[in-house]
CSV table of C-alpha atoms in Angstrom, one decimal:
chain,number,residue,atom,x,y,z
A,1229,MET,CA,0.0,0.0,0.0
A,1230,ALA,CA,1.2,3.5,-0.8
A,1231,LYS,CA,1.7,5.9,2.1
A,1232,ILE,CA,1.4,9.7,2.3
A,1233,GLU,CA,4.9,11.3,2.9
A,1234,MET,CA,6.2,14.7,3.7
A,1235,ILE,CA,9.2,15.4,1.4
A,1236,ASP,CA,11.1,18.7,1.4
A,1237,GLY,CA,8.2,20.4,3.3
A,1238,GLN,CA,5.6,19.2,0.8
A,1239,LEU,CA,2.9,16.6,1.3
A,1240,LYS,CA,3.2,13.8,-1.2
A,1241,VAL,CA,-0.1,12.0,-1.7
A,1242,PRO,CA,-0.1,8.9,-4.0
A,1243,HIS,CA,-3.3,7.9,-6.0
A,1244,ASN,CA,-4.1,5.0,-3.6
A,1245,PRO,CA,-3.0,6.2,-0.1
A,1246,GLU,CA,-3.5,4.1,2.9
A,1247,ILE,CA,-5.3,6.2,5.6
A,1248,PRO,CA,-6.0,5.0,9.1
A,1249,TYR,CA,-9.3,5.6,10.8
A,1250,ILE,CA,-10.5,5.1,14.3
A,1251,GLN,CA,-14.2,4.3,14.5
A,1252,GLY,CA,-14.7,5.9,17.9
A,1253,ASP,CA,-16.9,5.1,20.9
A,1254,GLY,CA,-20.6,5.4,21.3
A,1255,VAL,CA,-22.1,7.0,18.1
A,1256,GLY,CA,-18.7,6.4,16.4
A,1257,ALA,CA,-20.1,3.1,15.2
A,1258,ASP,CA,-22.9,5.0,13.5
A,1259,ILE,CA,-21.1,7.9,12.0
A,1260,SER,CA,-17.8,6.4,10.9
A,1261,PRO,CA,-19.3,4.0,8.3
A,1262,ALA,CA,-21.3,7.0,7.0
A,1263,MET,CA,-18.2,9.1,6.6
A,1264,LEU,CA,-16.3,6.3,4.9
A,1265,ALA,CA,-19.1,5.7,2.4
A,1266,VAL,CA,-19.5,9.4,1.5
A,1267,VAL,CA,-15.8,9.9,1.0
A,1268,ASP,CA,-15.4,6.8,-1.1
A,1269,ALA,CA,-18.3,7.9,-3.3
A,1270,ALA,CA,-16.9,11.4,-3.7
A,1271,VAL,CA,-13.4,10.2,-4.6
A,1272,ALA,CA,-14.8,7.7,-7.1
A,1273,LYS,CA,-17.0,10.4,-8.7
A,1274,ALA,CA,-14.3,13.1,-8.8
A,1275,TYR,CA,-11.5,11.0,-10.1
A,1276,GLN,CA,-13.3,8.3,-12.1
A,1277,GLY,CA,-11.3,5.4,-10.5
A,1278,GLU,CA,-7.9,7.0,-10.9
A,1279,LYS,CA,-7.7,7.6,-7.1
A,1280,GLN,CA,-8.9,5.5,-4.2
A,1281,ILE,CA,-8.3,5.6,-0.4
A,1282,GLN,CA,-7.3,2.3,1.2
A,1283,TRP,CA,-8.8,2.5,4.7
A,1284,GLN,CA,-7.0,0.9,7.7
A,1285,ALA,CA,-9.1,0.4,10.9
A,1286,LEU,CA,-7.3,1.2,14.1
A,1287,LEU,CA,-8.3,0.6,17.7
A,1288,ALA,CA,-8.5,3.3,20.4
A,1289,GLY,CA,-10.8,4.1,23.3
A,1290,GLU,CA,-13.3,1.8,24.9
A,1291,LYS,CA,-13.3,-0.8,22.1
A,1292,ALA,CA,-9.5,-1.0,22.2
A,1293,PHE,CA,-9.6,-1.5,26.0
A,1294,GLN,CA,-12.1,-4.3,25.7
A,1295,GLU,CA,-10.0,-6.1,23.0
A,1296,THR,CA,-6.5,-5.3,24.2
A,1297,GLY,CA,-6.6,-4.0,27.7
A,1298,ASP,CA,-5.1,-0.7,26.5
A,1299,TYR,CA,-7.1,2.4,25.6
A,1300,LEU,CA,-4.4,3.5,23.1
A,1301,PRO,CA,-2.5,0.5,21.9
A,1302,SER,CA,1.1,0.8,20.7
A,1303,GLU,CA,0.1,-0.6,17.4
A,1304,THR,CA,-2.3,2.3,16.8
A,1305,LEU,CA,0.4,4.9,17.7
A,1306,ALA,CA,2.9,3.1,15.4
A,1307,SER,CA,0.4,3.2,12.5
A,1308,LEU,CA,-0.4,6.9,13.1
A,1309,THR,CA,3.3,7.7,13.2
A,1310,GLU,CA,3.9,5.9,9.9
A,1311,HIS,CA,0.9,7.1,7.9
A,1312,LEU,CA,0.8,10.9,8.9
A,1313,ILE,CA,-2.9,11.4,8.2
A,1314,ALA,CA,-5.8,9.8,10.0
A,1315,ILE,CA,-9.4,10.5,10.8
A,1316,LYS,CA,-11.4,9.4,13.9
A,1317,GLY,CA,-14.7,9.4,15.6
A,1318,PRO,CA,-15.3,10.6,19.2
A,1319,LEU,CA,-13.4,8.8,21.9
A,1320,MET,CA,-14.6,8.2,25.5
A,1321,THR,CA,-12.1,8.8,28.2
A,1322,PRO,CA,-12.9,7.2,31.6
A,1323,ILE,CA,-13.0,9.7,34.4
A,1324,GLY,CA,-10.3,8.7,36.9
A,1325,GLU,CA,-7.4,10.0,38.8
A,1326,GLY,CA,-4.4,10.5,36.6
A,1327,PHE,CA,-6.0,9.4,33.4
A,1328,ARG,CA,-5.3,11.7,30.5
A,1329,SER,CA,-7.7,12.5,27.7
A,1330,LEU,CA,-7.0,10.3,24.7
A,1331,ASN,CA,-7.5,13.4,22.5
A,1332,VAL,CA,-5.0,15.4,24.4
A,1333,THR,CA,-2.6,12.5,24.4
A,1334,LEU,CA,-2.8,12.1,20.6
A,1335,ARG,CA,-2.2,15.9,20.2
A,1336,GLN,CA,0.8,16.0,22.4
A,1337,THR,CA,2.3,12.7,21.1
A,1338,PHE,CA,2.4,13.9,17.5
A,1339,ASP,CA,2.9,17.6,18.4
A,1340,LEU,CA,-0.3,18.5,16.6
A,1341,PHE,CA,0.1,22.2,17.5
A,1342,ALA,CA,-2.8,23.6,15.5
A,1343,ASN,CA,-6.4,22.8,16.3
A,1344,VAL,CA,-8.2,24.0,13.2
A,1345,ARG,CA,-11.9,24.7,13.3
A,1346,PRO,CA,-13.7,26.2,10.3
A,1347,VAL,CA,-17.1,27.4,11.2
A,1348,GLU,CA,-19.8,28.4,8.7
A,1349,TYR,CA,-23.5,28.3,8.3
A,1350,PHE,CA,-25.5,25.9,6.1
A,1351,THR,CA,-28.8,27.1,4.8
A,1352,GLY,CA,-31.7,25.2,6.5
A,1353,VAL,CA,-30.0,24.6,9.9
A,1354,ALA,CA,-31.9,26.1,12.9
A,1355,SER,CA,-29.8,28.7,14.7
A,1356,PRO,CA,-30.3,30.7,17.9
A,1357,VAL,CA,-29.1,33.9,16.3
A,1358,LYS,CA,-30.7,36.2,13.7
A,1359,ARG,CA,-28.0,36.2,11.1
A,1360,PRO,CA,-26.0,32.9,11.3
A,1361,GLU,CA,-25.1,33.3,7.6
A,1362,GLN,CA,-22.6,36.0,8.6
A,1363,VAL,CA,-20.5,33.5,10.5
A,1364,LYS,CA,-17.7,32.2,8.3
A,1365,MET,CA,-14.3,32.0,10.0
A,1366,THR,CA,-11.5,29.6,10.8
A,1367,ILE,CA,-10.1,29.3,14.3
A,1368,PHE,CA,-6.5,28.3,14.8
A,1369,ARG,CA,-6.2,27.3,18.4
A,1370,GLU,CA,-2.8,26.5,19.8
A,1371,ASN,CA,-2.9,23.0,20.9
A,1372,THR,CA,0.2,22.1,23.0
A,1373,GLU,CA,0.6,24.9,25.6
A,1374,ASP,CA,-1.5,27.0,27.9
A,1375,ILE,CA,-3.4,25.2,30.7
A,1376,TYR,CA,-3.8,22.1,28.5
A,1377,ALA,CA,-0.1,21.3,29.0
A,1378,GLY,CA,-1.5,19.7,32.2
A,1379,ILE,CA,0.8,21.2,34.8
A,1380,GLU,CA,-1.3,21.4,38.0
A,1381,PHE,CA,-1.3,20.2,41.6
A,1382,GLU,CA,-4.3,19.2,43.7
A,1383,SER,CA,-5.5,21.2,46.7
A,1384,GLU,CA,-3.6,20.5,49.9
A,1385,SER,CA,-1.2,18.2,48.1
A,1386,PRO,CA,2.5,18.2,49.1
A,1387,GLN,CA,3.3,19.4,45.6
A,1388,ALA,CA,0.9,22.4,45.9
A,1389,HIS,CA,2.2,23.4,49.3
A,1390,ARG,CA,5.8,23.1,48.1
A,1391,LEU,CA,5.2,25.2,45.0
A,1392,ILE,CA,3.2,27.9,46.9
A,1393,ASP,CA,5.9,28.1,49.6
A,1394,LEU,CA,8.5,28.5,46.8
A,1395,LEU,CA,6.6,31.3,45.2
A,1396,LYS,CA,6.3,33.1,48.5
A,1397,ALA,CA,9.9,32.6,49.6
A,1398,ASP,CA,11.8,33.0,46.3
A,1399,PHE,CA,9.5,35.2,44.3
A,1400,GLY,CA,7.7,37.4,46.8
A,1401,ILE,CA,4.3,36.2,45.7
A,1402,HIS,CA,1.7,36.8,48.4
A,1403,GLN,CA,-1.5,37.3,46.5
A,1404,ILE,CA,-2.7,33.7,46.8
A,1405,ARG,CA,-5.6,34.3,49.2
A,1406,PHE,CA,-6.0,30.8,50.5
A,1407,ASP,CA,-2.5,29.6,50.3
A,1408,GLN,CA,-3.0,26.5,52.5
A,1409,THR,CA,-5.8,25.0,50.5
A,1410,SER,CA,-5.4,26.3,46.9
A,1411,ALA,CA,-4.9,23.9,44.0
A,1412,ILE,CA,-2.3,25.5,41.6
A,1413,GLY,CA,-1.5,25.3,37.9
A,1414,ILE,CA,1.2,26.6,35.7
A,1415,LYS,CA,0.4,28.1,32.2
A,1416,PRO,CA,3.3,27.8,29.7
A,1417,VAL,CA,3.1,30.0,26.6
A,1418,SER,CA,6.2,30.4,24.5
A,1419,PRO,CA,7.3,32.4,21.4
A,1420,ASP,CA,8.1,29.1,19.6
A,1421,GLY,CA,4.6,27.7,20.2
A,1422,THR,CA,2.9,30.9,19.4
A,1423,LYS,CA,4.8,31.7,16.2
A,1424,ARG,CA,4.4,28.4,14.5
A,1425,LEU,CA,0.6,28.6,15.2
A,1426,VAL,CA,0.3,32.1,13.9
A,1427,ARG,CA,2.4,31.3,10.8
A,1428,ALA,CA,0.0,28.5,10.0
A,1429,ALA,CA,-2.9,30.9,10.4
A,1430,PHE,CA,-1.3,33.4,8.0
A,1431,ASP,CA,-0.5,30.6,5.5
A,1432,HIS,CA,-4.1,29.6,5.6
A,1433,ALA,CA,-5.3,33.1,5.0
A,1434,ILE,CA,-3.1,33.6,2.0
A,1435,ALA,CA,-4.0,30.2,0.5
A,1436,ASN,CA,-7.7,31.0,0.8
A,1437,GLY,CA,-7.6,34.6,-0.2
A,1438,GLN,CA,-8.7,35.9,3.2
A,1439,GLN,CA,-7.6,39.4,4.3
A,1440,ARG,CA,-8.3,39.6,8.0
A,1441,LEU,CA,-6.5,37.8,10.8
A,1442,THR,CA,-7.3,38.5,14.4
A,1443,LEU,CA,-5.1,37.6,17.5
A,1444,VAL,CA,-7.4,36.8,20.4
A,1445,HIS,CA,-5.9,36.9,23.9
A,1446,LYS,CA,-6.4,38.0,27.5
A,1447,GLY,CA,-3.2,40.0,27.6
A,1448,ASN,CA,-4.7,42.8,29.6
A,1449,ILE,CA,-4.5,40.6,32.6
A,1450,MET,CA,-2.0,37.8,31.8
A,1451,LYS,CA,0.6,40.2,30.4
A,1452,PHE,CA,3.5,37.8,29.9
A,1453,THR,CA,1.7,34.7,28.7
A,1454,GLU,CA,-1.3,35.9,26.7
A,1455,GLY,CA,0.3,39.3,26.3
A,1456,GLY,CA,3.3,37.5,24.9
A,1457,PHE,CA,1.0,35.7,22.5
A,1458,LYS,CA,-0.2,39.0,21.2
A,1459,LYS,CA,3.3,40.4,21.0
A,1460,TRP,CA,4.8,37.4,19.2
A,1461,GLY,CA,1.9,37.2,16.8
A,1462,TYR,CA,2.5,40.7,15.6
A,1463,GLU,CA,6.2,39.8,15.2
A,1464,VAL,CA,5.2,37.0,12.8
A,1465,ALA,CA,3.0,39.5,10.9
A,1466,LYS,CA,6.2,41.3,9.8
A,1467,ASP,CA,7.1,38.3,7.7
A,1468,TYR,CA,3.9,38.6,5.7
A,1469,PRO,CA,2.2,41.3,3.5
A,1470,THR,CA,0.2,42.9,6.2
A,1471,PHE,CA,-1.3,46.2,7.3
A,1472,THR,CA,-1.8,46.0,11.1
A,1473,VAL,CA,-4.1,47.9,13.5
A,1474,ASN,CA,-0.8,49.4,14.8
A,1475,ASP,CA,-0.2,50.9,11.3
A,1476,PHE,CA,-3.7,52.1,11.3
A,1477,ASN,CA,-3.5,53.8,14.6
A,1478,ALA,CA,-0.1,55.4,13.8
A,1479,ILE,CA,-1.5,57.0,10.6
A,1480,LYS,CA,-4.7,58.0,12.5
A,1481,ALA,CA,-2.6,59.8,15.2
A,1482,LYS,CA,-0.5,61.6,12.7
A,1483,GLU,CA,-2.9,62.3,9.8
A,1484,GLY,CA,-6.4,61.7,11.0
A,1485,ILE,CA,-9.0,58.9,10.8
A,1486,GLU,CA,-9.8,59.4,7.0
A,1487,ALA,CA,-6.2,59.0,6.1
A,1488,ALA,CA,-6.0,55.9,8.1
A,1489,LYS,CA,-9.1,54.4,6.5
A,1490,THR,CA,-7.7,55.3,3.0
A,1491,ALA,CA,-4.4,53.6,3.9
A,1492,LYS,CA,-6.2,50.5,5.1
A,1493,ALA,CA,-8.3,50.3,1.9
A,1494,THR,CA,-5.3,50.7,-0.2
A,1495,ALA,CA,-3.5,48.0,1.6
A,1496,LEU,CA,-6.4,45.6,1.2
A,1497,ALA,CA,-6.6,46.5,-2.5
A,1498,GLU,CA,-3.0,45.5,-2.8
A,1499,GLY,CA,-3.9,42.1,-1.3
A,1500,LYS,CA,-2.4,42.7,2.1
A,1501,ILE,CA,-3.8,41.1,5.3
A,1502,TYR,CA,-5.3,43.3,7.9
A,1503,VAL,CA,-4.1,42.2,11.3
A,1504,ASP,CA,-5.7,43.2,14.6
A,1505,ASP,CA,-6.2,41.7,18.0
A,1506,ALA,CA,-9.0,41.4,20.5
A,1507,ILE,CA,-9.4,40.7,24.2
A,1508,ALA,CA,-11.1,37.3,24.5
A,1509,ASP,CA,-14.2,38.4,26.4
A,1510,ASN,CA,-14.8,41.3,24.0
A,1511,PHE,CA,-14.3,39.0,21.1
A,1512,LEU,CA,-17.0,36.6,22.4
A,1513,GLN,CA,-19.3,39.6,22.3
A,1514,GLN,CA,-18.2,40.7,18.8
A,1515,ILE,CA,-18.8,37.3,17.2
A,1516,LEU,CA,-22.5,37.8,18.2
A,1517,LEU,CA,-22.7,41.4,17.2
A,1518,ASN,CA,-20.4,41.6,14.1
A,1519,PRO,CA,-19.4,38.1,13.0
A,1520,SER,CA,-18.9,39.1,9.4
A,1521,GLU,CA,-15.9,41.3,10.5
A,1522,TYR,CA,-13.8,38.2,11.2
A,1523,GLN,CA,-12.2,35.6,9.0
A,1524,VAL,CA,-9.1,33.9,10.4
A,1525,VAL,CA,-8.6,33.8,14.2
A,1526,ALA,CA,-5.4,32.8,16.0
A,1527,THR,CA,-5.7,32.2,19.7
A,1528,LEU,CA,-4.4,30.2,22.7
A,1529,ASN,CA,-5.7,26.9,23.8
A,1530,LEU,CA,-8.4,27.7,26.4
A,1531,ASN,CA,-9.6,30.8,24.5
A,1532,GLY,CA,-9.9,28.6,21.4
A,1533,ASP,CA,-11.9,26.0,23.3
A,1534,TYR,CA,-14.5,28.6,24.3
A,1535,ILE,CA,-14.6,30.4,21.0
A,1536,SER,CA,-14.9,27.5,18.7
A,1537,ASP,CA,-17.8,26.0,20.6
A,1538,ALA,CA,-19.6,29.4,20.9
A,1539,LEU,CA,-19.3,29.9,17.1
A,1540,ALA,CA,-20.5,26.3,16.5
A,1541,ALA,CA,-23.6,27.1,18.5
A,1542,GLN,CA,-24.3,30.1,16.3
A,1543,VAL,CA,-24.4,28.0,13.2
A,1544,GLY,CA,-26.4,25.1,14.7
A,1545,GLY,CA,-24.2,23.2,17.1
A,1546,ILE,CA,-21.1,21.1,17.2
A,1547,GLY,CA,-23.0,18.3,15.4
A,1548,ILE,CA,-22.3,20.2,12.2
A,1549,SER,CA,-18.8,21.6,13.1
A,1550,PRO,CA,-15.6,19.9,11.8
A,1551,GLY,CA,-12.2,19.9,13.3
A,1552,ALA,CA,-8.6,18.9,12.8
A,1553,ASN,CA,-5.4,18.7,14.8
A,1554,ILE,CA,-2.4,19.4,12.5
A,1555,ASN,CA,1.4,19.7,12.6
A,1556,PHE,CA,2.0,21.7,9.4
A,1557,ILE,CA,5.7,21.1,9.7
A,1558,THR,CA,5.8,17.2,9.9
A,1559,GLY,CA,2.6,16.7,8.0
A,1560,HIS,CA,1.0,14.7,10.9
A,1561,ALA,CA,-2.8,15.4,11.0
A,1562,ILE,CA,-5.8,13.8,12.8
A,1563,PHE,CA,-9.2,14.9,11.6
A,1564,GLU,CA,-12.0,14.3,14.0
A,1565,ALA,CA,-15.7,14.7,15.0
A,1566,THR,CA,-15.9,17.6,17.4
A,1567,HIS,CA,-18.8,16.2,19.4
A,1568,GLY,CA,-18.8,13.6,22.1
A,1569,THR,CA,-19.7,9.9,22.1
A,1570,ALA,CA,-23.4,10.4,22.9
A,1571,PRO,CA,-23.8,6.8,24.3
A,1572,ASP,CA,-27.5,7.4,25.0
A,1573,ILE,CA,-28.3,7.4,21.2
A,1574,ALA,CA,-25.5,5.0,20.0
A,1575,GLY,CA,-26.8,2.3,17.8
A,1576,LEU,CA,-30.3,3.8,17.4
A,1577,GLY,CA,-29.7,5.4,14.0
A,1578,LEU,CA,-30.2,8.9,15.4
A,1579,ALA,CA,-26.7,10.2,15.2
A,1580,ASN,CA,-25.8,13.1,12.8
A,1581,PRO,CA,-22.6,12.2,10.9
A,1582,SER,CA,-22.1,15.8,9.6
A,1583,SER,CA,-19.3,16.8,11.9
A,1584,LEU,CA,-17.2,13.8,10.9
A,1585,ILE,CA,-18.1,14.1,7.2
A,1586,LEU,CA,-17.1,17.8,7.2
A,1587,SER,CA,-13.9,16.8,9.0
A,1588,SER,CA,-13.3,14.4,6.0
A,1589,VAL,CA,-13.7,17.5,3.7
A,1590,MET,CA,-10.9,19.1,5.6
A,1591,MET,CA,-8.8,16.0,5.2
A,1592,LEU,CA,-9.4,15.8,1.5
A,1593,ASP,CA,-8.5,19.5,1.1
A,1594,PHE,CA,-5.3,18.9,3.2
A,1595,MET,CA,-4.4,16.0,0.8
A,1596,GLY,CA,-4.9,18.3,-2.2
A,1597,TRP,CA,-8.0,16.3,-3.3
A,1598,THR,CA,-10.0,19.4,-3.6
A,1599,ALA,CA,-12.5,18.1,-6.2
A,1600,ALA,CA,-13.6,15.3,-4.0
A,1601,ALA,CA,-13.8,17.7,-1.0
A,1602,ALA,CA,-16.0,20.0,-3.0
A,1603,LEU,CA,-18.4,17.2,-4.0
A,1604,VAL,CA,-18.9,16.2,-0.3
A,1605,LYS,CA,-19.5,19.7,0.9
A,1606,ALA,CA,-21.9,20.5,-1.9
A,1607,ALA,CA,-23.9,17.4,-1.3
A,1608,LEU,CA,-24.1,18.1,2.4
A,1609,ALA,CA,-25.2,21.7,1.7
A,1610,SER,CA,-27.8,20.7,-0.8
A,1611,THR,CA,-29.2,17.8,1.3
A,1612,ILE,CA,-29.6,20.1,4.4
A,1613,ALA,CA,-31.1,22.9,2.4
A,1614,SER,CA,-33.7,20.4,1.1
A,1615,GLY,CA,-34.8,19.6,4.6
A,1616,GLN,CA,-33.4,16.0,4.5
A,1617,THR,CA,-31.8,16.0,7.9
A,1618,THR,CA,-31.4,14.0,11.1
A,1619,ARG,CA,-33.6,14.8,14.1
A,1620,ASP,CA,-31.0,17.1,15.8
A,1621,LEU,CA,-31.3,19.4,12.7
A,1622,GLY,CA,-35.1,19.3,12.7
A,1623,GLY,CA,-35.6,16.5,10.2
A,1624,ASP,CA,-36.7,12.9,10.7
A,1625,LEU,CA,-34.1,10.9,8.7
A,1626,SER,CA,-32.1,8.1,10.4
A,1627,THR,CA,-28.3,8.2,10.1
A,1628,THR,CA,-28.5,5.6,7.3
A,1629,ASP,CA,-31.2,7.5,5.4
A,1630,PHE,CA,-29.3,10.8,5.7
A,1631,THR,CA,-26.1,9.1,4.4
A,1632,GLN,CA,-28.0,7.7,1.5
A,1633,ALA,CA,-29.4,11.2,0.7
A,1634,LEU,CA,-25.8,12.4,0.5
A,1635,LEU,CA,-24.7,9.5,-1.7
A,1636,ASP,CA,-27.6,10.3,-4.0
A,1637,LYS,CA,-26.5,13.9,-4.3
A,1638,ILE,CA,-23.0,12.8,-5.1
């Protein structure tokens, strides 16, 4: 079987690549077969038999534990290492002391530093906001730093007491109000992690003809971590054809607001990217009030978690929102359903496979198989617009019937 490779910084995809997939737990058994069928049909239609994916089933999660006694078998990790690209359904992580999230483990094992979440509205989907069609943006969420790095110590543990004592004795930190009982965490944010994430966001904007990139942070409070993210993001902007809010403000101060507006319009006409930043809490307000103002967003891990789910709600929920975790340097990428395992409806034919199917669109685009990706997305948009949807989107189709409707469109 042919494998996808990264050669001289370029992804090399053969006509018959072997791609691993993880079915997932709960509704994974319902939505993964739907995704596979839709992708195969689109590839066959787009390339008339010249291209075909060879799927390789891998074990992870509850099913893996039942069969092997391991939630993430070494064989699975070896295959993901070898094949670069994979796609997976939702995975259940048992709640227990010291047990890491499988999703976080995969992201950190393969240094998948960019969590990419495109969010857009499909006509016919019920939304809680008045103008959901104005939402069309891509979130680049840093995936390996911030609080998700997992450095924290339990309340009243020896480690927490020792760290708090060290902070007081060596650094003069006395603002921990309940220093005898506080749990405590450390939040690492680096220029290295920030800059590679922001570069990926800029590259995406250029490749897709988008002209606004916004850095979202909480640097007004966390001045050296989130403030650092903002600072380092603007440093990256200097390597790209940009016109920043700082440029705008400098011209405004010197020549007035009209001159600044003219300079910005000229820069955009020349194909430059307008770069600004927003405080995270204000940004959550702005995506409700003025969503059409934003296109590409780069942010830290926790902010990105909040923002991507909030935006998903505006367009109809995470059931129709795709996601990917990508290392744009090594080529490793895992595309995934963004929702949970929903065990209460597993096996009942009620699950909506749209999130995983749209994630497969991202995968096909990443591979350069854009014709197949366009077929899948067009079929999904047309099917939803016609009212042929699963119950969560207001229709009455089963998972199987919805999948068949997509296949008919393709």
